[in-house]
mmCIF file of C-alpha atoms in Angstrom:
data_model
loop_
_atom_site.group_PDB
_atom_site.id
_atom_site.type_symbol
_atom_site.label_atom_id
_atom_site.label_comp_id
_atom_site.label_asym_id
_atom_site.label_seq_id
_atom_site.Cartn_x
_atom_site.Cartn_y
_atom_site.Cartn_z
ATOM 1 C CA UNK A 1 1.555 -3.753 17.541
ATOM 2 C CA UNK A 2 4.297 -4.546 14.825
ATOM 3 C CA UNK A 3 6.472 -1.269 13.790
ATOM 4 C CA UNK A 4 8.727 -0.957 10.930
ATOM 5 C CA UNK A 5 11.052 1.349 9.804
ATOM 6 C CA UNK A 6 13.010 1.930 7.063
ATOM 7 C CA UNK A 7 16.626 3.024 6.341
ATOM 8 C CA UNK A 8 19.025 3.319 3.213
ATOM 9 C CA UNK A 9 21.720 4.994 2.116
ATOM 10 C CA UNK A 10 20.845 8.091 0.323
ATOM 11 C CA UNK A 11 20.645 9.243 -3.208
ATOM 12 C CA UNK A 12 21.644 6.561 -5.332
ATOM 13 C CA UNK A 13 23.353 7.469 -9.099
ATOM 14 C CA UNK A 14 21.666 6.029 -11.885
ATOM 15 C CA UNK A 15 22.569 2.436 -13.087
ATOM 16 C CA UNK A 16 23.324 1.872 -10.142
ATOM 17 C CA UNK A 17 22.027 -0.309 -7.204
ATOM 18 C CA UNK A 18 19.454 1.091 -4.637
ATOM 19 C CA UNK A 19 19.162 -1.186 -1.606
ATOM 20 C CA UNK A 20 16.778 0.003 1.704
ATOM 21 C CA UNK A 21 15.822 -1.728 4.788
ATOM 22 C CA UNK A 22 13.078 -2.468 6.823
ATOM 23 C CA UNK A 23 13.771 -2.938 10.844
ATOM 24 C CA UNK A 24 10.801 -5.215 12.178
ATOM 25 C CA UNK A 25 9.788 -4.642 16.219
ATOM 26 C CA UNK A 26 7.144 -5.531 18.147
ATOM 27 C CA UNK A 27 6.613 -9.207 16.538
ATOM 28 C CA UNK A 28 8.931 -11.316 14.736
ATOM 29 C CA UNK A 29 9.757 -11.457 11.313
ATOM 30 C CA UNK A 30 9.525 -15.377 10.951
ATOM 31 C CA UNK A 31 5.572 -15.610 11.896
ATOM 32 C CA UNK A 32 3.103 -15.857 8.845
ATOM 33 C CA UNK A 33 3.226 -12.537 7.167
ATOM 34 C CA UNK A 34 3.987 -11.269 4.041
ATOM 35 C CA UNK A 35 6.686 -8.603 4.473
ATOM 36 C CA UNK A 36 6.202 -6.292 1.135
ATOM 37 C CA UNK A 37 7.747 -2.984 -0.971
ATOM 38 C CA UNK A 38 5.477 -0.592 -1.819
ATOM 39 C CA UNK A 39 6.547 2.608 -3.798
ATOM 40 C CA UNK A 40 5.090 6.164 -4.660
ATOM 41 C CA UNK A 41 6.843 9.106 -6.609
ATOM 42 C CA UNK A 42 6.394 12.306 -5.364
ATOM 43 C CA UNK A 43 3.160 13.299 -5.874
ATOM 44 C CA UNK A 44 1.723 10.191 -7.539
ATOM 45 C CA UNK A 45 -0.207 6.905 -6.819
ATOM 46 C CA UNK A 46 1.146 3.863 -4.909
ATOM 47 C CA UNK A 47 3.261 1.132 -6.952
ATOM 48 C CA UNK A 48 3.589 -2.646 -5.130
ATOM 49 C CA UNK A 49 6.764 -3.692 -5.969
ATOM 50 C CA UNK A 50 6.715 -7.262 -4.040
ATOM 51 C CA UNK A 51 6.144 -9.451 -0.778
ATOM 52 C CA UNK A 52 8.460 -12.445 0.538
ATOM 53 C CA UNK A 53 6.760 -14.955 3.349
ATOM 54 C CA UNK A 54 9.336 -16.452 5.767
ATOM 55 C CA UNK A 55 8.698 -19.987 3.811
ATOM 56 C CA UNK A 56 10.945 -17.792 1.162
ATOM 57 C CA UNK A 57 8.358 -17.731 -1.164
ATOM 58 C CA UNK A 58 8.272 -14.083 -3.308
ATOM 59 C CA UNK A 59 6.068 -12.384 -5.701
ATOM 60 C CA UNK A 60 7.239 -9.605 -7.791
ATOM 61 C CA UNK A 61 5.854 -7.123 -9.614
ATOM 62 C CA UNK A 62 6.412 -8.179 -13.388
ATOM 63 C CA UNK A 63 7.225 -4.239 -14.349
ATOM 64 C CA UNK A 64 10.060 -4.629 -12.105
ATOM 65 C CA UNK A 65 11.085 -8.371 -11.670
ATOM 66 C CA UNK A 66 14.269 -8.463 -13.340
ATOM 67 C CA UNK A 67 15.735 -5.515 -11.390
ATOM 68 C CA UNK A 68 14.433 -6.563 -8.113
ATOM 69 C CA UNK A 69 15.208 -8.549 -5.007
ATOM 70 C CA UNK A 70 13.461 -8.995 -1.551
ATOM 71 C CA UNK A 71 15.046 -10.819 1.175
ATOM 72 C CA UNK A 72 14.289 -11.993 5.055
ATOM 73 C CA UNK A 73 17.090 -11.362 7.875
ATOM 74 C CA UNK A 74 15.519 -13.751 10.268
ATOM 75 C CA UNK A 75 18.362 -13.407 13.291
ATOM 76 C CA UNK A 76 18.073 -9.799 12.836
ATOM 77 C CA UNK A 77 14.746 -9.243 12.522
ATOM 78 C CA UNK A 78 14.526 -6.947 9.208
ATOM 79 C CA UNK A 79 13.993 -7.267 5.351
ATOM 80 C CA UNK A 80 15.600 -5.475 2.797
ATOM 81 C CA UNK A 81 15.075 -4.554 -0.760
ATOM 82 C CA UNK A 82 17.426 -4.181 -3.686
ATOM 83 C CA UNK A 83 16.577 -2.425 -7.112
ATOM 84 C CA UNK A 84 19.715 -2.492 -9.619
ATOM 85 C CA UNK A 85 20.226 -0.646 -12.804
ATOM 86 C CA UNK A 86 18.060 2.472 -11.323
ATOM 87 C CA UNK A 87 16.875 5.447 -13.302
ATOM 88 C CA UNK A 88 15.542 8.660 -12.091
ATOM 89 C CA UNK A 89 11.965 6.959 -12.930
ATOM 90 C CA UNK A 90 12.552 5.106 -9.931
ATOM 91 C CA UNK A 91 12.944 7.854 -7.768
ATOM 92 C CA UNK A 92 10.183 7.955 -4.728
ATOM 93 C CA UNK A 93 9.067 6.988 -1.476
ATOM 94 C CA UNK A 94 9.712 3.633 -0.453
ATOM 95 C CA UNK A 95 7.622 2.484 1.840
ATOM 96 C CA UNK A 96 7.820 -1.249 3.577
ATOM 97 C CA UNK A 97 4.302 -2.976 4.876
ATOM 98 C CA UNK A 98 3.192 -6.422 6.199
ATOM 99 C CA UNK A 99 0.311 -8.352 5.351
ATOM 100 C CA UNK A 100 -0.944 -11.113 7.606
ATOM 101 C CA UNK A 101 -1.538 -14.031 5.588
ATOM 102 C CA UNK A 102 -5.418 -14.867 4.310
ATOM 103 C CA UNK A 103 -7.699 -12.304 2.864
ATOM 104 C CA UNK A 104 -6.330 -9.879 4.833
ATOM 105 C CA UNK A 105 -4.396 -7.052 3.220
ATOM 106 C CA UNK A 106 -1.710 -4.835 4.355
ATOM 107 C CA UNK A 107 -2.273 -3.770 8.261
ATOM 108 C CA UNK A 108 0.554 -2.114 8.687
ATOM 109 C CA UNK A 109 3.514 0.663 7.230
ATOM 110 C CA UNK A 110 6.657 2.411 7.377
ATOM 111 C CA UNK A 111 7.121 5.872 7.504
ATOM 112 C CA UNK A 112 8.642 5.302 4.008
ATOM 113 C CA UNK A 113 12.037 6.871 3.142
ATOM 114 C CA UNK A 114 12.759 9.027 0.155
ATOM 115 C CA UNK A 115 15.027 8.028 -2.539
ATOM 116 C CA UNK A 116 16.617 9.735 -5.026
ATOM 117 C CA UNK A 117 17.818 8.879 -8.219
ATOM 118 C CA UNK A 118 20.719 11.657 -9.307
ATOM 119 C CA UNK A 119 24.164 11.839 -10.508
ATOM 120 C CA UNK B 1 -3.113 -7.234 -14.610
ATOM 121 C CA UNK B 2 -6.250 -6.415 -12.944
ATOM 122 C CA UNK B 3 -6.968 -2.710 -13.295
ATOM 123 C CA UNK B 4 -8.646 -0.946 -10.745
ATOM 124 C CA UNK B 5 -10.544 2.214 -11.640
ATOM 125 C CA UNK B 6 -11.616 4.795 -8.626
ATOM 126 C CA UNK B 7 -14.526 7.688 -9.369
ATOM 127 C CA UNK B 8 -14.148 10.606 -8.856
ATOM 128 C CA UNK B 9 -10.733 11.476 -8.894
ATOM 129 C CA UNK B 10 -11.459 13.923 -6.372
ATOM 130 C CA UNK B 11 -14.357 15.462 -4.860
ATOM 131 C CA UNK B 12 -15.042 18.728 -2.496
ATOM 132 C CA UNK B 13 -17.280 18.290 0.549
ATOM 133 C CA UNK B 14 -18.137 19.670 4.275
ATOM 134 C CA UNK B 15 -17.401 18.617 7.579
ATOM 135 C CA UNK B 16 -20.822 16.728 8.036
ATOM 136 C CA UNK B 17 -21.129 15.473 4.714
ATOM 137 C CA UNK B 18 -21.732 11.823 3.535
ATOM 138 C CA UNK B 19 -19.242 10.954 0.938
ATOM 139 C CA UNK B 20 -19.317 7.994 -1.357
ATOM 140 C CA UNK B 21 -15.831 6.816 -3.437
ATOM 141 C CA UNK B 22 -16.309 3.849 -6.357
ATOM 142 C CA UNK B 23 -13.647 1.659 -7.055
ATOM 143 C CA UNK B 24 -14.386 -0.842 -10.108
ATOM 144 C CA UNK B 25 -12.125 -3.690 -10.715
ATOM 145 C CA UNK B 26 -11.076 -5.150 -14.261
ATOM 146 C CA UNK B 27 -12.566 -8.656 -13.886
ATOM 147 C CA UNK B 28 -14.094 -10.199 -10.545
ATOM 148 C CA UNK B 29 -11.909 -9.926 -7.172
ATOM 149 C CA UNK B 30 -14.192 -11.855 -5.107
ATOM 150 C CA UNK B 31 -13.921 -9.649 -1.815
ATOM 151 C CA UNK B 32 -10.349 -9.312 -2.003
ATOM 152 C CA UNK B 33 -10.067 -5.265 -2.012
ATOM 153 C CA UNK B 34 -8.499 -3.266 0.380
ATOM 154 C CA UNK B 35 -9.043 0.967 0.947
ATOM 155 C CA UNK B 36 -6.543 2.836 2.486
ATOM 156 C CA UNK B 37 -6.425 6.811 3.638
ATOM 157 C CA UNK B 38 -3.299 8.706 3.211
ATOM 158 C CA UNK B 39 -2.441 12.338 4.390
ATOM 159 C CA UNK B 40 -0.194 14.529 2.884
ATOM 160 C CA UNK B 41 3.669 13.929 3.713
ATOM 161 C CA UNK B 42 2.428 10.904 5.265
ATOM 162 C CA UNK B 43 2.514 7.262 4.983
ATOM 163 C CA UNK B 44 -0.755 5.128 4.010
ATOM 164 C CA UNK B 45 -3.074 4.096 6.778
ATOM 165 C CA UNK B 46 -5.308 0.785 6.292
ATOM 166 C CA UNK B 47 -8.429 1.446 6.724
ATOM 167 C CA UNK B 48 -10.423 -1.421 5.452
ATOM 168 C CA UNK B 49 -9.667 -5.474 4.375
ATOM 169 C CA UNK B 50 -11.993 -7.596 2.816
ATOM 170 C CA UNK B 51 -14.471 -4.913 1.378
ATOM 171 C CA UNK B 52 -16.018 -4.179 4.111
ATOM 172 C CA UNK B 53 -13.680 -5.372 7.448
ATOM 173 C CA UNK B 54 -12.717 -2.306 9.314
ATOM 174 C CA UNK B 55 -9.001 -2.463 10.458
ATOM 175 C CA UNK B 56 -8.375 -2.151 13.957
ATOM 176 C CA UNK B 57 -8.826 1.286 15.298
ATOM 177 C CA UNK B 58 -10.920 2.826 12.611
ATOM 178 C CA UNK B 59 -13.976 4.726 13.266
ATOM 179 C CA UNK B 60 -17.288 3.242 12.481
ATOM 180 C CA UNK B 61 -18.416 5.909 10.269
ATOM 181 C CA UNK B 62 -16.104 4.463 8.317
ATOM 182 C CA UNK B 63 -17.570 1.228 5.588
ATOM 183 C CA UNK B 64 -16.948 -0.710 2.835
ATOM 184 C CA UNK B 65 -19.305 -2.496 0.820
ATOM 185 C CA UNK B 66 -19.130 -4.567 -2.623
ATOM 186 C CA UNK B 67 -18.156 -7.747 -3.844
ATOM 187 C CA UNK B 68 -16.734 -8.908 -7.294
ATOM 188 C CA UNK B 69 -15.937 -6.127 -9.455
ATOM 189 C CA UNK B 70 -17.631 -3.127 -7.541
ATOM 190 C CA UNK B 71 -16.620 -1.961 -4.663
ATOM 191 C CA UNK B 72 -17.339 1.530 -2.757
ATOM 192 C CA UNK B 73 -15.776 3.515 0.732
ATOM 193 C CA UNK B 74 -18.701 5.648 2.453
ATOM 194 C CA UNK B 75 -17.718 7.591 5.364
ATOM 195 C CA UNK B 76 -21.115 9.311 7.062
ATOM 196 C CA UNK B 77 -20.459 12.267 8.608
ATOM 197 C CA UNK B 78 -17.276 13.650 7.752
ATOM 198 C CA UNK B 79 -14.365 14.802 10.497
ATOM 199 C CA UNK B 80 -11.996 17.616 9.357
ATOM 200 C CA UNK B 81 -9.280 14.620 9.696
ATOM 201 C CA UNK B 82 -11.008 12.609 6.861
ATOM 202 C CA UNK B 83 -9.551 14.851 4.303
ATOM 203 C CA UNK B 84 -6.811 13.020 2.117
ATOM 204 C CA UNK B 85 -6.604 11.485 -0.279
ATOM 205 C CA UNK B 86 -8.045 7.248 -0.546
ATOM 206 C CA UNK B 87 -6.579 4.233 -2.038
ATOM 207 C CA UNK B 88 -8.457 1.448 -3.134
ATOM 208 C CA UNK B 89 -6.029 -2.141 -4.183
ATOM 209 C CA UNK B 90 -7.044 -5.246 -4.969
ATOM 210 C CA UNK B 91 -4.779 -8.407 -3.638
ATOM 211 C CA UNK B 92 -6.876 -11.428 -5.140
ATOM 212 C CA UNK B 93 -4.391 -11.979 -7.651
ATOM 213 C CA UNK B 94 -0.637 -10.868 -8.218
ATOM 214 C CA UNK B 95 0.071 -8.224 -9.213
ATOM 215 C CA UNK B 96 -1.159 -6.857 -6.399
ATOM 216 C CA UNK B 97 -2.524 -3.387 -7.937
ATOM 217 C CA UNK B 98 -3.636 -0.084 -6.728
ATOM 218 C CA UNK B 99 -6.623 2.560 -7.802
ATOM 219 C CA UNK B 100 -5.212 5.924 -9.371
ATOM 220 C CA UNK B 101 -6.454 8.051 -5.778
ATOM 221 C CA UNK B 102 -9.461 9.583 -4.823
ATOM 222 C CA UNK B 103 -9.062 13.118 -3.124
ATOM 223 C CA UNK B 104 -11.194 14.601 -0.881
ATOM 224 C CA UNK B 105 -11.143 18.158 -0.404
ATOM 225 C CA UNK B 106 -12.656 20.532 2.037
ATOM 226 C CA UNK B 107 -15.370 22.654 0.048
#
């Protein structure tokens, strides 16, 4: 059974750059899943922010697409996410996912990790 | 952007109960809708791919049913660990988008 976990930084100050990562275990990162950002602010609903597939195709969210970047780390097994010029709208729970390829949808999370948008 | 639109919002029942939750998509998804069950403080847990394919693990009073632009999560005789709050999302076409939450309340 793939695990993930996730791990940033901290707060981040607005306008600035808020960058997490997702450590992969259990299967490796470079098999035919979609390895995904999915967000939620505290006490809301559940954003998708976007997927990559080890081919190093990506889909973003459009509300988000110029701000955002999702990348692979094959050799080390993870994925990250990067979300510049941040405001405190952008503050939540970021939680990373994977989704097998096909109609299958997302079979498994991260415990998310809270971030914080403050100066 | 396909909109998907879950009824009710939240709803009170009993440990025994059988509990219904609609989610209605914007235009036709094919089968392409997901439910998931999330806890408070807690991440998501997938419950169900493909309308009505139970992910591995979950109970069998557990279903999904619907196809195109209907879709509906029935769980028969509620646990006291079914209470949270459910996510329906489609993922037929990008962006991938999310029902506002259904939560389900102990009466």
């Amino acid at each position: 059974q793939v695990q993930l976990q996730e791990s940033g930084p901290g707060p981040v100050k607005p306008s600035g750059t808020l960058s997490l990562t997702c450590a992969v275990s259990g299967g490796s990162i470079s098999v035919g899943n979609w390895w995904m950002w999915v967000r939620q602010p505290p006490g809301k609903g559940l954003e998708w922010i976007g997927e990559m597939y080890p081919s190093g195709s990506t889909h973003y969210n459009p509300s988000l697409r110029s701000r955002v970047n999702i990348s692979l780390d094959k050799p080390k097994n993870q994925f990250s996410l990067r979300l510049s010029s941040v405001t405190a709208a952008d503050t939540a729970i970021y939680y990373c996912a994977k989704k097998p390829s096909g109609i299958y949808s997302i079979d498994s999370w991260g415990q998310g990790s809270l971030v914080t948008v403050s100066s | 952007d396909i909109q998907m639109t879950q009824s009710p919002s939240s709803l009170s029942a009993v440990v025994g109960d059988r509990v219904t939750i609609t989610c209605r998509a914007s235009q036709d998804i094919s089968n392409h809708l997901a439910w998931f069950q999330q806890k408070p403080g807690k991440a998501p847990k997938s419950l169900i791919y493909a309308a009505s394919s139970l992910q591995s693990g979950v109970p069998s009073r557990i279903s999904g049913s619907g196809s195109g632009a209907e879709f509906s999560l029935t769980i028969t005789s509620l646990q006291p660990e079914d209470f949270a709050t459910y996510y329906c999302q489609q993922y037929y076409s990008y962006p991938i988008t999310f029902g506002q939450g259904t939560r389900l309340e102990i009466k």
